[in-house]
Amino acid sequence: MPKTPTIKTALPGPRAKQLIKLDKSYVSPSYTRVYPLVVDQAEGLWVHDVDGNVFLDFTAGIAVNATGHCHPHVVKAIQRQAGQLLHMSGTDFYYTPQILLAEKLASLVPGKRAKRVYFGNSGAEAVEAAFKLARWHTKRELNIAFFGAFHGRTMGALSLTASKTVQKKHYNPFVPGITHIPYAYCYRCAYNLCYPDCDLFCVKWIEDTLFRTTVPAEEVAAIFVEPIQGEGGYIVPPPGFHKEMYRIAKQYGILYVADEVQSGMGRTGKMFAMEHFEARADIIAIAKGIASGMPLGAMVAPAKIMDWEAGSHASTFGGNPISCQAAMATIELLEKRLMKNATVQGKRLMQGLHELQKTYECMGDVRGKGLMVGVEFVKNRETKEPATAWRPRIIRKAFEKGLLILGCGENSIRFCPALTVSAEEIDLCLTIFEEAVREVCS
Ligand SMILES: Cc1ncc(COP(=O)(O)O)c(C=O)c1O
């Protein structure tokens, strides 16, 4: 595989054009393709399209290909399992990969309490399961989630989501009893305050205002939170935020549910992003990077909380044996080297972006942990006016130069490459990104 992007055709190329035309006739128009990439094959961070163009991938299929595209260790595990057992439904029968993966995940999730694992096929299903378990366990009806949150698109998960109205338009009514509150988005604080002088006002407000006026705390089942907001803009809350949130949750018997679907499985340099905040959660939702691209979602909770009865929740395909084996192989790689690499290369990426920020006024904020890094674009550093029109142009330019990146939030770009990324690939990404920013913003 080449170590530099190669763009040989106009984009999209002739074969890609044909396929996109066909796609437009048959595939759901609800998908959000931002540039015309038609993928043929991929290895590591390098993606070949159907016309032979080669791209450097800093999207990892939306933070999924944790071990890079087609890592041989993962592929072997998949091939081995495919020849042995494709499906038997872990809902009705037992099989080894699901049991062993549950044991492994229970040991990875921080906390001494005995834990249990529920398996689904996606992030939304993991969140949906957490949503139902919180109701089941607490017998309470209300829930709290955050503005900017993305928890998935099934009706329960979508009811918790508050990212973009296009995701919710025409789907009312949602699951009742959910209150959305401001996230600790310090770059644009909802209360116009500054950390640390704010003394975490956004958390105190929950007790002092929300619980005293509209939401009786004793009726709240759970607070759903992304440790680092993903779709909302790769927003890192300040130290102390999750600890204080967890303290309040405990005080009122509320479950604190960490949606680690995007931030988990080593992406931030720790197995779970919550570990950066030295904070705990009662329930954890996992998906995306867990199985390097095979569909799998998991919801992990203490055995005392996962007390629902047989038949109360299940999924035919959840915990598929191949996905479970891919997850075991993925975890092995994460533990051996890749989480460490995420920390090292994440630092390199952040340093490079901070360096660029000195030159480019439009890079209003650079933030992240490990390889979950975002840049927020503004028209003016002082006013912080969002540069919403520039963002898609930068992404398109980068694509034309052979770098794959995606947006998040209203005016941010995210970098979420495979955890196998090398220093050379980080530098190459920075070089192409700078060219794109220069051409659009200056
Ligand atoms: C934090 C978070 N939760 C849930 C989801 C939903 O995951 P899925 O698309 O696998 O249903 C996503 C997807 O982007 C996510 O980022």
PDB file of N, CA and C in Angstrom, residues 175-226:
ATOM      1  N   VAL A 175     -40.279   9.516  23.410  1.00  0.00           N
ATOM      2  CA  VAL A 175     -40.501   8.915  24.727  1.00  0.00           C
ATOM      3  C   VAL A 175     -40.615  10.056  25.735  1.00  0.00           C
ATOM      4  N   PRO A 176     -41.691  10.092  26.493  1.00  0.00           N
ATOM      5  CA  PRO A 176     -41.882  11.236  27.397  1.00  0.00           C
ATOM      6  C   PRO A 176     -40.951  11.189  28.608  1.00  0.00           C
ATOM      7  N   GLY A 177     -40.858  12.330  29.270  1.00  0.00           N
ATOM      8  CA  GLY A 177     -40.155  12.373  30.554  1.00  0.00           C
ATOM      9  C   GLY A 177     -38.665  12.638  30.460  1.00  0.00           C
ATOM     10  N   ILE A 178     -38.191  13.118  29.280  1.00  0.00           N
ATOM     11  CA  ILE A 178     -36.749  13.403  29.151  1.00  0.00           C
ATOM     12  C   ILE A 178     -36.534  14.923  29.158  1.00  0.00           C
ATOM     13  N   THR A 179     -35.634  15.369  30.011  1.00  0.00           N
ATOM     14  CA  THR A 179     -35.293  16.793  30.066  1.00  0.00           C
ATOM     15  C   THR A 179     -33.855  16.967  29.604  1.00  0.00           C
ATOM     16  N   HIS A 180     -33.653  17.846  28.631  1.00  0.00           N
ATOM     17  CA  HIS A 180     -32.296  18.137  28.160  1.00  0.00           C
ATOM     18  C   HIS A 180     -31.762  19.382  28.862  1.00  0.00           C
ATOM     19  N   ILE A 181     -30.496  19.314  29.231  1.00  0.00           N
ATOM     20  CA  ILE A 181     -29.870  20.431  29.942  1.00  0.00           C
ATOM     21  C   ILE A 181     -28.528  20.771  29.275  1.00  0.00           C
ATOM     22  N   PRO A 182     -27.972  21.948  29.531  1.00  0.00           N
ATOM     23  CA  PRO A 182     -26.705  22.327  28.876  1.00  0.00           C
ATOM     24  C   PRO A 182     -25.530  21.442  29.321  1.00  0.00           C
ATOM     25  N   TYR A 183     -24.706  21.075  28.351  1.00  0.00           N
ATOM     26  CA  TYR A 183     -23.468  20.311  28.611  1.00  0.00           C
ATOM     27  C   TYR A 183     -22.386  21.295  29.061  1.00  0.00           C
ATOM     28  N   ALA A 184     -21.315  20.764  29.623  1.00  0.00           N
ATOM     29  CA  ALA A 184     -20.200  21.616  30.054  1.00  0.00           C
ATOM     30  C   ALA A 184     -19.322  21.951  28.846  1.00  0.00           C
ATOM     31  N   TYR A 185     -19.866  22.815  27.993  1.00  0.00           N
ATOM     32  CA  TYR A 185     -19.219  23.217  26.735  1.00  0.00           C
ATOM     33  C   TYR A 185     -18.540  24.555  27.019  1.00  0.00           C
ATOM     34  N   CYS A 186     -17.355  24.489  27.603  1.00  0.00           N
ATOM     35  CA  CYS A 186     -16.736  25.700  28.154  1.00  0.00           C
ATOM     36  C   CYS A 186     -16.402  26.751  27.097  1.00  0.00           C
ATOM     37  N   TYR A 187     -16.136  26.307  25.880  1.00  0.00           N
ATOM     38  CA  TYR A 187     -15.815  27.274  24.811  1.00  0.00           C
ATOM     39  C   TYR A 187     -17.028  28.175  24.524  1.00  0.00           C
ATOM     40  N   ARG A 188     -18.213  27.602  24.721  1.00  0.00           N
ATOM     41  CA  ARG A 188     -19.444  28.388  24.537  1.00  0.00           C
ATOM     42  C   ARG A 188     -20.372  28.120  25.722  1.00  0.00           C
ATOM     43  N   CYS A 189     -19.961  28.534  26.879  1.00  0.00           N
ATOM     44  CA  CYS A 189     -20.729  28.224  28.100  1.00  0.00           C
ATOM     45  C   CYS A 189     -22.153  28.783  27.997  1.00  0.00           C
ATOM     46  N   ALA A 190     -23.132  27.923  28.259  1.00  0.00           N
ATOM     47  CA  ALA A 190     -24.538  28.325  28.177  1.00  0.00           C
ATOM     48  C   ALA A 190     -24.857  29.411  29.184  1.00  0.00           C
ATOM     49  N   TYR A 191     -24.050  29.496  30.252  1.00  0.00           N
ATOM     50  CA  TYR A 191     -24.320  30.477  31.309  1.00  0.00           C
ATOM     51  C   TYR A 191     -23.357  31.660  31.232  1.00  0.00           C
ATOM     52  N   ASN A 192     -22.571  31.692  30.144  1.00  0.00           N
ATOM     53  CA  ASN A 192     -21.624  32.796  29.947  1.00  0.00           C
ATOM     54  C   ASN A 192     -20.595  32.913  31.064  1.00  0.00           C
ATOM     55  N   LEU A 193     -20.188  31.772  31.606  1.00  0.00           N
ATOM     56  CA  LEU A 193     -19.222  31.781  32.700  1.00  0.00           C
ATOM     57  C   LEU A 193     -17.916  31.167  32.223  1.00  0.00           C
ATOM     58  N   CYS A 194     -16.884  31.269  33.049  1.00  0.00           N
ATOM     59  CA  CYS A 194     -15.575  30.718  32.685  1.00  0.00           C
ATOM     60  C   CYS A 194     -15.118  29.720  33.736  1.00  0.00           C
ATOM     61  N   TYR A 195     -14.598  28.576  33.265  1.00  0.00           N
ATOM     62  CA  TYR A 195     -14.022  27.594  34.178  1.00  0.00           C
ATOM     63  C   TYR A 195     -12.619  28.060  34.548  1.00  0.00           C
ATOM     64  N   PRO A 196     -12.104  27.971  35.758  1.00  0.00           N
ATOM     65  CA  PRO A 196     -12.751  27.347  36.923  1.00  0.00           C
ATOM     66  C   PRO A 196     -13.558  28.311  37.797  1.00  0.00           C
ATOM     67  N   ASP A 197     -13.574  29.618  37.398  1.00  0.00           N
ATOM     68  CA  ASP A 197     -14.301  30.578  38.247  1.00  0.00           C
ATOM     69  C   ASP A 197     -15.778  30.227  38.382  1.00  0.00           C
ATOM     70  N   CYS A 198     -16.315  29.536  37.390  1.00  0.00           N
ATOM     71  CA  CYS A 198     -17.742  29.186  37.400  1.00  0.00           C
ATOM     72  C   CYS A 198     -18.085  28.235  38.545  1.00  0.00           C
ATOM     73  N   ASP A 199     -17.069  27.559  39.081  1.00  0.00           N
ATOM     74  CA  ASP A 199     -17.294  26.598  40.156  1.00  0.00           C
ATOM     75  C   ASP A 199     -18.321  25.536  39.726  1.00  0.00           C
ATOM     76  N   LEU A 200     -18.224  25.133  38.461  1.00  0.00           N
ATOM     77  CA  LEU A 200     -19.117  24.117  37.874  1.00  0.00           C
ATOM     78  C   LEU A 200     -20.595  24.489  38.085  1.00  0.00           C
ATOM     79  N   PHE A 201     -20.908  25.718  37.743  1.00  0.00           N
ATOM     80  CA  PHE A 201     -22.285  26.197  37.889  1.00  0.00           C
ATOM     81  C   PHE A 201     -23.272  25.300  37.148  1.00  0.00           C
ATOM     82  N   CYS A 202     -22.840  24.776  35.962  1.00  0.00           N
ATOM     83  CA  CYS A 202     -23.758  23.961  35.153  1.00  0.00           C
ATOM     84  C   CYS A 202     -24.218  22.715  35.912  1.00  0.00           C
ATOM     85  N   VAL A 203     -23.397  22.227  36.827  1.00  0.00           N
ATOM     86  CA  VAL A 203     -23.788  21.060  37.625  1.00  0.00           C
ATOM     87  C   VAL A 203     -24.649  21.516  38.803  1.00  0.00           C
ATOM     88  N   LYS A 204     -24.215  22.587  39.439  1.00  0.00           N
ATOM     89  CA  LYS A 204     -24.970  23.096  40.595  1.00  0.00           C
ATOM     90  C   LYS A 204     -26.397  23.479  40.196  1.00  0.00           C
ATOM     91  N   TRP A 205     -26.534  23.997  38.977  1.00  0.00           N
ATOM     92  CA  TRP A 205     -27.843  24.439  38.467  1.00  0.00           C
ATOM     93  C   TRP A 205     -28.863  23.279  38.493  1.00  0.00           C
ATOM     94  N   ILE A 206     -28.355  22.074  38.306  1.00  0.00           N
ATOM     95  CA  ILE A 206     -29.266  20.922  38.287  1.00  0.00           C
ATOM     96  C   ILE A 206     -29.954  20.789  39.653  1.00  0.00           C
ATOM     97  N   GLU A 207     -29.138  20.864  40.688  1.00  0.00           N
ATOM     98  CA  GLU A 207     -29.709  20.743  42.044  1.00  0.00           C
ATOM     99  C   GLU A 207     -30.500  21.989  42.431  1.00  0.00           C
ATOM    100  N   ASP A 208     -29.880  23.142  42.151  1.00  0.00           N
ATOM    101  CA  ASP A 208     -30.459  24.386  42.655  1.00  0.00           C
ATOM    102  C   ASP A 208     -31.691  24.841  41.888  1.00  0.00           C
ATOM    103  N   THR A 209     -31.739  24.504  40.601  1.00  0.00           N
ATOM    104  CA  THR A 209     -32.871  24.993  39.801  1.00  0.00           C
ATOM    105  C   THR A 209     -33.741  23.840  39.273  1.00  0.00           C
ATOM    106  N   LEU A 210     -33.110  22.945  38.523  1.00  0.00           N
ATOM    107  CA  LEU A 210     -33.907  21.897  37.863  1.00  0.00           C
ATOM    108  C   LEU A 210     -34.695  21.050  38.874  1.00  0.00           C
ATOM    109  N   PHE A 211     -33.992  20.538  39.865  1.00  0.00           N
ATOM    110  CA  PHE A 211     -34.646  19.657  40.844  1.00  0.00           C
ATOM    111  C   PHE A 211     -35.623  20.402  41.757  1.00  0.00           C
ATOM    112  N   ARG A 212     -35.479  21.728  41.835  1.00  0.00           N
ATOM    113  CA  ARG A 212     -36.380  22.477  42.719  1.00  0.00           C
ATOM    114  C   ARG A 212     -37.603  23.013  41.996  1.00  0.00           C
ATOM    115  N   THR A 213     -37.534  22.964  40.623  1.00  0.00           N
ATOM    116  CA  THR A 213     -38.632  23.614  39.903  1.00  0.00           C
ATOM    117  C   THR A 213     -39.471  22.664  39.050  1.00  0.00           C
ATOM    118  N   THR A 214     -38.809  21.888  38.183  1.00  0.00           N
ATOM    119  CA  THR A 214     -39.607  21.119  37.216  1.00  0.00           C
ATOM    120  C   THR A 214     -39.396  19.613  37.264  1.00  0.00           C
ATOM    121  N   VAL A 215     -38.247  19.177  37.713  1.00  0.00           N
ATOM    122  CA  VAL A 215     -37.931  17.743  37.643  1.00  0.00           C
ATOM    123  C   VAL A 215     -37.685  17.190  39.056  1.00  0.00           C
ATOM    124  N   PRO A 216     -38.654  16.480  39.629  1.00  0.00           N
ATOM    125  CA  PRO A 216     -38.429  15.911  40.968  1.00  0.00           C
ATOM    126  C   PRO A 216     -37.323  14.862  40.916  1.00  0.00           C
ATOM    127  N   ALA A 217     -36.254  15.096  41.637  1.00  0.00           N
ATOM    128  CA  ALA A 217     -35.078  14.218  41.565  1.00  0.00           C
ATOM    129  C   ALA A 217     -35.429  12.765  41.868  1.00  0.00           C
ATOM    130  N   GLU A 218     -36.366  12.564  42.789  1.00  0.00           N
ATOM    131  CA  GLU A 218     -36.685  11.188  43.206  1.00  0.00           C
ATOM    132  C   GLU A 218     -37.472  10.429  42.130  1.00  0.00           C
ATOM    133  N   GLU A 219     -37.844  11.131  41.041  1.00  0.00           N
ATOM    134  CA  GLU A 219     -38.522  10.446  39.940  1.00  0.00           C
ATOM    135  C   GLU A 219     -37.592  10.215  38.745  1.00  0.00           C
ATOM    136  N   VAL A 220     -36.331  10.624  38.880  1.00  0.00           N
ATOM    137  CA  VAL A 220     -35.389  10.495  37.760  1.00  0.00           C
ATOM    138  C   VAL A 220     -34.702   9.132  37.807  1.00  0.00           C
ATOM    139  N   ALA A 221     -34.827   8.386  36.708  1.00  0.00           N
ATOM    140  CA  ALA A 221     -34.180   7.068  36.619  1.00  0.00           C
ATOM    141  C   ALA A 221     -32.692   7.221  36.345  1.00  0.00           C
ATOM    142  N   ALA A 222     -32.352   8.031  35.328  1.00  0.00           N
ATOM    143  CA  ALA A 222     -30.947   8.088  34.904  1.00  0.00           C
ATOM    144  C   ALA A 222     -30.583   9.427  34.282  1.00  0.00           C
ATOM    145  N   ILE A 223     -29.301   9.715  34.361  1.00  0.00           N
ATOM    146  CA  ILE A 223     -28.714  10.831  33.606  1.00  0.00           C
ATOM    147  C   ILE A 223     -27.841  10.191  32.536  1.00  0.00           C
ATOM    148  N   PHE A 224     -28.121  10.493  31.274  1.00  0.00           N
ATOM    149  CA  PHE A 224     -27.336   9.955  30.155  1.00  0.00           C
ATOM    150  C   PHE A 224     -26.317  10.992  29.722  1.00  0.00           C
ATOM    151  N   VAL A 225     -25.059  10.570  29.641  1.00  0.00           N
ATOM    152  CA  VAL A 225     -24.010  11.541  29.317  1.00  0.00           C
ATOM    153  C   VAL A 225     -22.936  10.906  28.440  1.00  0.00           C
ATOM    154  N   GLU A 226     -22.448  11.667  27.479  1.00  0.00           N
ATOM    155  CA  GLU A 226     -21.245  11.251  26.754  1.00  0.00           C
ATOM    156  C   GLU A 226     -20.060  11.813  27.546  1.00  0.00           C
TER     157      GLU A 226
END
